[in-house]
Amino acid sequence: MHQKLIIGIDQTTDIDALLSLGVRQFYFGYLPASFLERYSSQISINRRYRESEQFCDLTQLLKIISKIHQQDGIVYLALNAMSSNEKLLHYAKEVYELLHKDVDGVIVANITLATFLKKQNYPNIILSNLFGIYTPQSAEFFIRQFAPKKVILPRDISLKTISTIATQFPDTAFEVFLYGDNCRYSESFCFSEHGYDSIGMPSLCTFASQNKTPIAKPNPAYKQIVNNSTLLESDKKSSIEYQINIQSAKVLEKEKEQLFYSDKPLLQMIKGVYFGNSSCEHLLSSLKEIVEAYNTCKKRHWNFVYVFAPLSSFSFEFAKNILEFLNEKKASIVVNDFGVLQMVKQYEDITIILGINFTKVVKDTFIDTMTPTDTNNQQLSNQKELASHIEFENKDVREFYKDLGVGRFAVENLEFSLDFLNQKPKIQLDFYYPYVMIANSKACDIAGLYNDTQNYFVSENCAKHCLNSALEFENGDIFGLYQRYNSIYKTKMALNIPEIISKDDKNRLIWEIFL
């Protein structure tokens, strides 16, 4: 009766009851005692953040796996953490070696583990929804790269797109969610912490939906900011835009010796423009706007880089026109999803830069201002150290992207361990300041103010109310959280770029003055 239903299980699950109902497909996560003792469970090698949601007893787990197989069932190991690094890979390998011969497939959600399994010639790779496979183009990318046994599509994908992808790749198995988890943020692009129940705060999505306040969107005079770190009185409609843009300009002015080794005014230190909106595909620039911006940059002898948001299928035809122009100009572009990366590979003269969405790390949303007690102080310290390592420190990951023609990736103004920048294969870095993107959504709270459907689903047509409206949160200033467009951002004003970045003049500081 329920043989095509796939259910996640943990140490509290009544497996006999599920088997008696006819359920025959399951997945689980396992955390070894050594990991739990050192890190607790909020940062995990799978997409579950509480010990109760895991298996922690290997003997109990192996008995359950055996029971499932005796009933002709299938069971998958979830190693589907959104992010990875050398330390997380160590523990994932340990669990893989323990269990891969006892399970029917391994679910992965990051390039680190996908490339590891490919090198092991493991035949049963299952790609998680956390890869953000929203389009046929992104499906094509992963099917060609990893030949997966199955692809799990995102929770917030339309039935129309599911049908299109499944039809286009009939030899690949696909899995979809029956339950969407009631969160409007795209799980592929949500970097908020989870599992710290002791702080008494709801999840980010609940906080945002319960505390939002619509405001008129200010449009600060950015040229005025760049010239002399001031705003016109008419632009001081919002303390957020005023404070952040002015403060960040003053910080850059103060730190310019460290950052640029120059005593020039800030305006004269600008070397290029990253043009475009990185969060919402409905804000793709018109070709006319791009041509005008490109020509302006060339007159000033500035680099021109066009920035893409994650795209849905309905945006690709328009994006092709943009890419044809940029290819002709041998320009650079920033990609923020695998579908656009797949499409751009067709254009020989475009330089590919990976955007923030490719540097997937858990980012402090509330716990940097509130102290959790779910973990002891040493575990919390270990978690922070673990989160400071990113996927690009893995040599295989850098080689994977270099083989695709990528030579540059992005980090935000967070504390990362970046020693690998001196190691081969070398890859350049874009350092974004002063905003940290916490979550991005295919749906949109701002559009939802005018059309409730868009609170939950991506729409092919959008009135772009975000050009005139924005959201602020009650007590949002305490946590530094603001929503613009379909994304939530957090500010980090203090700036201390590591010397390993600043000493290489091929690296770039990207000053974000877009809010």
mmCIF file of N, CA, C and O in Angstrom, residues 404-485:
data_model
loop_
_atom_site.group_PDB
_atom_site.id
_atom_site.type_symbol
_atom_site.label_atom_id
_atom_site.label_comp_id
_atom_site.label_asym_id
_atom_site.label_seq_id
_atom_site.Cartn_x
_atom_site.Cartn_y
_atom_site.Cartn_z
ATOM 1 N N LEU A 404 35.672 22.881 -14.357
ATOM 2 C CA LEU A 404 34.488 23.484 -14.978
ATOM 3 C C LEU A 404 34.765 24.897 -15.486
ATOM 4 O O LEU A 404 33.867 25.557 -16.025
ATOM 5 N N GLY A 405 35.986 25.374 -15.289
ATOM 6 C CA GLY A 405 36.347 26.707 -15.755
ATOM 7 C C GLY A 405 36.148 27.793 -14.724
ATOM 8 O O GLY A 405 36.178 28.984 -15.053
ATOM 9 N N VAL A 406 35.957 27.409 -13.468
ATOM 10 C CA VAL A 406 35.753 28.373 -12.397
ATOM 11 C C VAL A 406 37.093 28.698 -11.742
ATOM 12 O O VAL A 406 37.846 27.794 -11.392
ATOM 13 N N GLY A 407 37.361 29.989 -11.565
ATOM 14 C CA GLY A 407 38.611 30.370 -10.936
ATOM 15 C C GLY A 407 38.446 31.294 -9.752
ATOM 16 O O GLY A 407 39.425 31.795 -9.204
ATOM 17 N N ARG A 408 37.195 31.519 -9.333
ATOM 18 C CA ARG A 408 36.944 32.486 -8.261
ATOM 19 C C ARG A 408 35.678 32.093 -7.515
ATOM 20 O O ARG A 408 34.701 31.665 -8.122
ATOM 21 N N PHE A 409 35.709 32.231 -6.183
ATOM 22 C CA PHE A 409 34.524 31.938 -5.369
ATOM 23 C C PHE A 409 34.330 33.063 -4.365
ATOM 24 O O PHE A 409 35.146 34.006 -4.286
ATOM 25 N N ALA A 410 33.270 32.993 -3.568
ATOM 26 C CA ALA A 410 32.901 34.107 -2.698
ATOM 27 C C ALA A 410 32.822 33.678 -1.245
ATOM 28 O O ALA A 410 32.409 32.558 -0.930
ATOM 29 N N VAL A 411 33.213 34.586 -0.351
ATOM 30 C CA VAL A 411 32.945 34.437 1.078
ATOM 31 C C VAL A 411 32.395 35.763 1.580
ATOM 32 O O VAL A 411 32.575 36.813 0.954
ATOM 33 N N GLU A 412 31.729 35.692 2.721
ATOM 34 C CA GLU A 412 31.218 36.902 3.350
ATOM 35 C C GLU A 412 32.112 37.289 4.527
ATOM 36 O O GLU A 412 33.089 36.602 4.824
ATOM 37 N N ASN A 413 31.757 38.382 5.178
ATOM 38 C CA ASN A 413 32.573 38.933 6.258
ATOM 39 C C ASN A 413 32.382 38.107 7.537
ATOM 40 O O ASN A 413 31.846 38.572 8.530
ATOM 41 N N LEU A 414 32.811 36.849 7.454
ATOM 42 C CA LEU A 414 32.744 35.919 8.573
ATOM 43 C C LEU A 414 34.149 35.370 8.820
ATOM 44 O O LEU A 414 35.036 35.530 7.982
ATOM 45 N N GLU A 415 34.332 34.734 9.955
ATOM 46 C CA GLU A 415 35.663 34.233 10.297
ATOM 47 C C GLU A 415 35.865 32.833 9.713
ATOM 48 O O GLU A 415 35.299 31.854 10.196
ATOM 49 N N PHE A 416 36.692 32.771 8.671
ATOM 50 C CA PHE A 416 36.966 31.509 8.009
ATOM 51 C C PHE A 416 38.455 31.178 8.082
ATOM 52 O O PHE A 416 39.309 32.070 8.096
ATOM 53 N N SER A 417 38.739 29.883 8.073
ATOM 54 C CA SER A 417 40.101 29.409 7.939
ATOM 55 C C SER A 417 40.410 29.315 6.449
ATOM 56 O O SER A 417 39.795 28.531 5.720
ATOM 57 N N LEU A 418 41.351 30.140 5.978
ATOM 58 C CA LEU A 418 41.580 30.276 4.535
ATOM 59 C C LEU A 418 43.007 29.925 4.116
ATOM 60 O O LEU A 418 43.481 30.361 3.070
ATOM 61 N N ASP A 419 43.685 29.117 4.901
ATOM 62 C CA ASP A 419 45.066 28.750 4.564
ATOM 63 C C ASP A 419 45.167 28.092 3.196
ATOM 64 O O ASP A 419 46.212 28.171 2.534
ATOM 65 N N PHE A 420 44.102 27.463 2.759
ATOM 66 C CA PHE A 420 44.128 26.746 1.484
ATOM 67 C C PHE A 420 44.318 27.686 0.290
ATOM 68 O O PHE A 420 44.625 27.236 -0.818
ATOM 69 N N LEU A 421 44.144 29.000 0.482
ATOM 70 C CA LEU A 421 44.318 29.942 -0.620
ATOM 71 C C LEU A 421 45.746 29.920 -1.157
ATOM 72 O O LEU A 421 45.992 30.314 -2.304
ATOM 73 N N ASN A 422 46.680 29.461 -0.352
ATOM 74 C CA ASN A 422 48.079 29.345 -0.796
ATOM 75 C C ASN A 422 48.387 27.990 -1.409
ATOM 76 O O ASN A 422 49.517 27.752 -1.839
ATOM 77 N N GLN A 423 47.397 27.100 -1.434
ATOM 78 C CA GLN A 423 47.637 25.735 -1.883
ATOM 79 C C GLN A 423 47.117 25.530 -3.308
ATOM 80 O O GLN A 423 46.196 26.215 -3.752
ATOM 81 N N LYS A 424 47.713 24.581 -4.001
ATOM 82 C CA LYS A 424 47.259 24.234 -5.348
ATOM 83 C C LYS A 424 46.149 23.185 -5.283
ATOM 84 O O LYS A 424 46.179 22.327 -4.401
ATOM 85 N N PRO A 425 45.192 23.219 -6.209
ATOM 86 C CA PRO A 425 45.019 24.260 -7.225
ATOM 87 C C PRO A 425 44.528 25.565 -6.603
ATOM 88 O O PRO A 425 43.638 25.546 -5.754
ATOM 89 N N LYS A 426 45.109 26.691 -7.024
ATOM 90 C CA LYS A 426 44.774 27.985 -6.448
ATOM 91 C C LYS A 426 43.454 28.488 -7.029
ATOM 92 O O LYS A 426 43.138 28.242 -8.192
ATOM 93 N N ILE A 427 42.745 29.180 -6.195
ATOM 94 C CA ILE A 427 41.471 29.765 -6.619
ATOM 95 C C ILE A 427 41.352 31.128 -5.957
ATOM 96 O O ILE A 427 41.729 31.303 -4.795
ATOM 97 N N GLN A 428 40.899 32.122 -6.713
ATOM 98 C CA GLN A 428 40.808 33.486 -6.192
ATOM 99 C C GLN A 428 39.518 33.669 -5.402
ATOM 100 O O GLN A 428 38.597 32.855 -5.476
ATOM 101 N N LEU A 429 39.455 34.786 -4.680
ATOM 102 C CA LEU A 429 38.379 34.981 -3.724
ATOM 103 C C LEU A 429 37.747 36.360 -3.858
ATOM 104 O O LEU A 429 38.427 37.372 -4.059
ATOM 105 N N ASP A 430 36.409 36.401 -3.748
ATOM 106 C CA ASP A 430 35.644 37.643 -3.600
ATOM 107 C C ASP A 430 35.177 37.730 -2.149
ATOM 108 O O ASP A 430 34.556 36.790 -1.638
ATOM 109 N N PHE A 431 35.435 38.853 -1.496
ATOM 110 C CA PHE A 431 35.096 39.042 -0.087
ATOM 111 C C PHE A 431 33.973 40.069 0.002
ATOM 112 O O PHE A 431 34.168 41.244 -0.307
ATOM 113 N N TYR A 432 32.773 39.617 0.401
ATOM 114 C CA TYR A 432 31.587 40.477 0.419
ATOM 115 C C TYR A 432 31.446 41.167 1.782
ATOM 116 O O TYR A 432 31.540 40.527 2.829
ATOM 117 N N TYR A 433 31.146 42.482 1.720
ATOM 118 C CA TYR A 433 31.022 43.290 2.931
ATOM 119 C C TYR A 433 29.972 44.382 2.695
ATOM 120 O O TYR A 433 29.935 44.963 1.616
ATOM 121 N N PRO A 434 29.087 44.707 3.661
ATOM 122 C CA PRO A 434 29.031 44.255 5.054
ATOM 123 C C PRO A 434 27.867 43.298 5.350
ATOM 124 O O PRO A 434 27.575 43.034 6.509
ATOM 125 N N TYR A 435 27.194 42.786 4.317
ATOM 126 C CA TYR A 435 26.005 41.979 4.558
ATOM 127 C C TYR A 435 26.315 40.490 4.507
ATOM 128 O O TYR A 435 27.177 40.042 3.747
ATOM 129 N N VAL A 436 25.590 39.729 5.305
ATOM 130 C CA VAL A 436 25.663 38.273 5.302
ATOM 131 C C VAL A 436 24.269 37.757 4.947
ATOM 132 O O VAL A 436 23.295 38.073 5.625
ATOM 133 N N MET A 437 24.164 36.989 3.855
ATOM 134 C CA MET A 437 22.871 36.461 3.436
ATOM 135 C C MET A 437 22.544 35.215 4.261
ATOM 136 O O MET A 437 23.266 34.227 4.213
ATOM 137 N N ILE A 438 21.437 35.291 5.015
ATOM 138 C CA ILE A 438 21.059 34.198 5.908
ATOM 139 C C ILE A 438 20.130 33.203 5.217
ATOM 140 O O ILE A 438 20.256 31.996 5.394
ATOM 141 N N ALA A 439 19.183 33.693 4.433
ATOM 142 C CA ALA A 439 18.220 32.792 3.784
ATOM 143 C C ALA A 439 17.648 33.449 2.547
ATOM 144 O O ALA A 439 17.427 34.664 2.502
ATOM 145 N N ASN A 440 17.406 32.615 1.547
ATOM 146 C CA ASN A 440 16.802 33.061 0.286
ATOM 147 C C ASN A 440 15.615 32.163 -0.020
ATOM 148 O O ASN A 440 15.602 30.992 0.350
ATOM 149 N N SER A 441 14.606 32.717 -0.678
ATOM 150 C CA SER A 441 13.386 31.952 -0.919
ATOM 151 C C SER A 441 12.930 32.089 -2.356
ATOM 152 O O SER A 441 13.070 33.145 -2.971
ATOM 153 N N LYS A 442 12.381 31.008 -2.899
ATOM 154 C CA LYS A 442 11.711 31.097 -4.192
ATOM 155 C C LYS A 442 10.376 31.825 -4.041
ATOM 156 O O LYS A 442 9.911 32.495 -4.952
ATOM 157 N N ALA A 443 9.753 31.657 -2.864
ATOM 158 C CA ALA A 443 8.565 32.436 -2.536
ATOM 159 C C ALA A 443 9.022 33.800 -2.028
ATOM 160 O O ALA A 443 10.207 34.061 -1.893
ATOM 161 N N CYS A 444 8.073 34.694 -1.718
ATOM 162 C CA CYS A 444 8.483 36.047 -1.338
ATOM 163 C C CYS A 444 7.484 36.671 -0.375
ATOM 164 O O CYS A 444 6.305 36.817 -0.703
ATOM 165 N N ASP A 445 7.971 37.022 0.813
ATOM 166 C CA ASP A 445 7.126 37.683 1.803
ATOM 167 C C ASP A 445 6.595 39.021 1.305
ATOM 168 O O ASP A 445 5.470 39.414 1.611
ATOM 169 N N ILE A 446 7.425 39.756 0.569
ATOM 170 C CA ILE A 446 7.006 41.080 0.110
ATOM 171 C C ILE A 446 5.928 40.957 -0.952
ATOM 172 O O ILE A 446 4.897 41.636 -0.891
ATOM 173 N N ALA A 447 6.127 40.068 -1.934
ATOM 174 C CA ALA A 447 5.076 39.838 -2.927
ATOM 175 C C ALA A 447 3.821 39.304 -2.261
ATOM 176 O O ALA A 447 2.695 39.603 -2.684
ATOM 177 N N GLY A 448 4.008 38.516 -1.181
ATOM 178 C CA GLY A 448 2.872 37.946 -0.468
ATOM 179 C C GLY A 448 2.002 38.972 0.228
ATOM 180 O O GLY A 448 0.851 38.693 0.579
ATOM 181 N N LEU A 449 2.534 40.169 0.445
ATOM 182 C CA LEU A 449 1.709 41.245 1.018
ATOM 183 C C LEU A 449 0.571 41.616 0.081
ATOM 184 O O LEU A 449 -0.477 42.095 0.515
ATOM 185 N N TYR A 450 0.793 41.379 -1.214
ATOM 186 C CA TYR A 450 -0.179 41.776 -2.227
ATOM 187 C C TYR A 450 -0.875 40.581 -2.861
ATOM 188 O O TYR A 450 -1.969 40.709 -3.413
ATOM 189 N N ASN A 451 -0.245 39.421 -2.801
ATOM 190 C CA ASN A 451 -0.807 38.200 -3.393
ATOM 191 C C ASN A 451 -0.383 37.036 -2.510
ATOM 192 O O ASN A 451 0.775 36.612 -2.548
ATOM 193 N N ASP A 452 -1.295 36.500 -1.711
ATOM 194 C CA ASP A 452 -0.944 35.509 -0.694
ATOM 195 C C ASP A 452 -0.298 34.260 -1.284
ATOM 196 O O ASP A 452 0.530 33.621 -0.631
ATOM 197 N N THR A 453 -0.652 33.906 -2.510
ATOM 198 C CA THR A 453 -0.062 32.726 -3.134
ATOM 199 C C THR A 453 1.459 32.827 -3.190
ATOM 200 O O THR A 453 2.178 31.845 -3.000
ATOM 201 N N GLN A 454 1.972 34.031 -3.421
ATOM 202 C CA GLN A 454 3.409 34.216 -3.565
ATOM 203 C C GLN A 454 4.149 34.155 -2.232
ATOM 204 O O GLN A 454 5.369 34.214 -2.190
ATOM 205 N N ASN A 455 3.383 34.051 -1.126
ATOM 206 C CA ASN A 455 4.015 33.772 0.163
ATOM 207 C C ASN A 455 4.622 32.378 0.188
ATOM 208 O O ASN A 455 5.516 32.102 1.002
ATOM 209 N N TYR A 456 4.131 31.482 -0.671
ATOM 210 C CA TYR A 456 4.480 30.065 -0.564
ATOM 211 C C TYR A 456 5.057 29.463 -1.840
ATOM 212 O O TYR A 456 5.735 28.439 -1.781
ATOM 213 N N PHE A 457 4.779 30.079 -2.999
ATOM 214 C CA PHE A 457 5.200 29.475 -4.261
ATOM 215 C C PHE A 457 5.840 30.521 -5.162
ATOM 216 O O PHE A 457 5.445 31.686 -5.157
ATOM 217 N N VAL A 458 6.819 30.086 -5.945
ATOM 218 C CA VAL A 458 7.409 30.969 -6.932
ATOM 219 C C VAL A 458 6.380 31.237 -8.035
ATOM 220 O O VAL A 458 5.593 30.359 -8.394
ATOM 221 N N SER A 459 6.372 32.456 -8.554
ATOM 222 C CA SER A 459 5.433 32.838 -9.592
ATOM 223 C C SER A 459 6.199 33.250 -10.842
ATOM 224 O O SER A 459 7.263 33.886 -10.751
ATOM 225 N N GLU A 460 5.670 32.894 -12.004
ATOM 226 C CA GLU A 460 6.329 33.294 -13.242
ATOM 227 C C GLU A 460 6.180 34.780 -13.503
ATOM 228 O O GLU A 460 6.969 35.373 -14.239
ATOM 229 N N ASN A 461 5.154 35.384 -12.930
ATOM 230 C CA ASN A 461 4.917 36.810 -13.115
ATOM 231 C C ASN A 461 4.912 37.495 -11.757
ATOM 232 O O ASN A 461 4.260 37.039 -10.821
ATOM 233 N N CYS A 462 5.650 38.578 -11.656
ATOM 234 C CA CYS A 462 5.746 39.288 -10.383
ATOM 235 C C CYS A 462 5.627 40.787 -10.638
ATOM 236 O O CYS A 462 6.235 41.317 -11.580
ATOM 237 N N ALA A 463 4.860 41.457 -9.807
ATOM 238 C CA ALA A 463 4.665 42.897 -9.954
ATOM 239 C C ALA A 463 5.847 43.700 -9.403
ATOM 240 O O ALA A 463 5.858 44.931 -9.493
ATOM 241 N N LYS A 464 6.815 43.036 -8.803
ATOM 242 C CA LYS A 464 8.029 43.669 -8.288
ATOM 243 C C LYS A 464 7.722 44.761 -7.258
ATOM 244 O O LYS A 464 8.284 45.862 -7.303
ATOM 245 N N HIS A 465 6.852 44.425 -6.325
ATOM 246 C CA HIS A 465 6.532 45.377 -5.258
ATOM 247 C C HIS A 465 7.763 45.677 -4.402
ATOM 248 O O HIS A 465 7.802 46.693 -3.707
ATOM 249 N N CYS A 466 8.768 44.802 -4.454
ATOM 250 C CA CYS A 466 9.968 44.998 -3.644
ATOM 251 C C CYS A 466 10.755 46.232 -4.045
ATOM 252 O O CYS A 466 11.619 46.698 -3.289
ATOM 253 N N LEU A 467 10.476 46.777 -5.239
ATOM 254 C CA LEU A 467 11.160 48.000 -5.642
ATOM 255 C C LEU A 467 10.678 49.195 -4.834
ATOM 256 O O LEU A 467 11.377 50.212 -4.732
ATOM 257 N N ASN A 468 9.484 49.057 -4.253
ATOM 258 C CA ASN A 468 8.915 50.157 -3.472
ATOM 259 C C ASN A 468 8.636 49.778 -2.022
ATOM 260 O O ASN A 468 8.351 50.650 -1.201
ATOM 261 N N SER A 469 8.659 48.474 -1.722
ATOM 262 C CA SER A 469 8.336 48.002 -0.374
ATOM 263 C C SER A 469 9.469 47.140 0.156
ATOM 264 O O SER A 469 10.225 46.533 -0.610
ATOM 265 N N ALA A 470 9.562 47.086 1.476
ATOM 266 C CA ALA A 470 10.551 46.238 2.133
ATOM 267 C C ALA A 470 9.966 45.757 3.447
ATOM 268 O O ALA A 470 8.847 46.145 3.823
ATOM 269 N N LEU A 471 10.699 44.894 4.132
ATOM 270 C CA LEU A 471 10.256 44.393 5.426
ATOM 271 C C LEU A 471 11.332 44.649 6.471
ATOM 272 O O LEU A 471 12.523 44.473 6.209
ATOM 273 N N GLU A 472 10.881 45.076 7.626
ATOM 274 C CA GLU A 472 11.736 45.099 8.804
ATOM 275 C C GLU A 472 11.075 44.246 9.871
ATOM 276 O O GLU A 472 9.888 43.934 9.781
ATOM 277 N N PHE A 473 11.859 43.842 10.861
ATOM 278 C CA PHE A 473 11.356 42.942 11.890
ATOM 279 C C PHE A 473 11.374 43.621 13.247
ATOM 280 O O PHE A 473 12.312 44.348 13.584
ATOM 281 N N GLU A 474 10.337 43.350 14.005
ATOM 282 C CA GLU A 474 10.334 43.795 15.390
ATOM 283 C C GLU A 474 11.512 43.138 16.109
ATOM 284 O O GLU A 474 11.709 41.920 16.035
ATOM 285 N N ASN A 475 12.311 43.957 16.764
ATOM 286 C CA ASN A 475 13.551 43.504 17.419
ATOM 287 C C ASN A 475 14.607 43.026 16.419
ATOM 288 O O ASN A 475 15.607 42.432 16.813
ATOM 289 N N GLY A 476 14.355 43.286 15.133
ATOM 290 C CA GLY A 476 15.330 42.863 14.131
ATOM 291 C C GLY A 476 16.666 43.536 14.298
ATOM 292 O O GLY A 476 17.717 42.955 13.990
ATOM 293 N N ASP A 477 16.659 44.789 14.821
ATOM 294 C CA ASP A 477 17.917 45.498 14.993
ATOM 295 C C ASP A 477 18.795 44.838 16.062
ATOM 296 O O ASP A 477 20.024 44.947 16.028
ATOM 297 N N ILE A 478 18.158 44.132 17.010
ATOM 298 C CA ILE A 478 18.931 43.434 18.051
ATOM 299 C C ILE A 478 19.798 42.348 17.420
ATOM 300 O O ILE A 478 20.961 42.146 17.789
ATOM 301 N N PHE A 479 19.227 41.649 16.448
ATOM 302 C CA PHE A 479 19.949 40.553 15.803
ATOM 303 C C PHE A 479 20.616 40.989 14.501
ATOM 304 O O PHE A 479 21.355 40.211 13.896
ATOM 305 N N GLY A 480 20.349 42.224 14.075
ATOM 306 C CA GLY A 480 20.919 42.710 12.819
ATOM 307 C C GLY A 480 20.278 42.085 11.604
ATOM 308 O O GLY A 480 20.917 41.936 10.561
ATOM 309 N N LEU A 481 18.992 41.718 11.684
ATOM 310 C CA LEU A 481 18.302 41.025 10.597
ATOM 311 C C LEU A 481 17.378 41.978 9.837
ATOM 312 O O LEU A 481 16.602 42.717 10.450
ATOM 313 N N TYR A 482 17.445 41.930 8.522
ATOM 314 C CA TYR A 482 16.592 42.755 7.673
ATOM 315 C C TYR A 482 16.205 41.946 6.440
ATOM 316 O O TYR A 482 16.975 41.101 5.984
ATOM 317 N N GLN A 483 15.032 42.196 5.903
ATOM 318 C CA GLN A 483 14.642 41.529 4.657
ATOM 319 C C GLN A 483 14.558 42.544 3.536
ATOM 320 O O GLN A 483 13.897 43.576 3.650
ATOM 321 N N ARG A 484 15.242 42.221 2.449
ATOM 322 C CA ARG A 484 15.111 42.969 1.211
ATOM 323 C C ARG A 484 14.912 41.959 0.095
ATOM 324 O O ARG A 484 15.590 40.935 0.038
ATOM 325 N N TYR A 485 13.983 42.281 -0.791
ATOM 326 C CA TYR A 485 13.622 41.347 -1.858
ATOM 327 C C TYR A 485 13.157 40.036 -1.214
ATOM 328 O O TYR A 485 12.391 40.069 -0.254
#
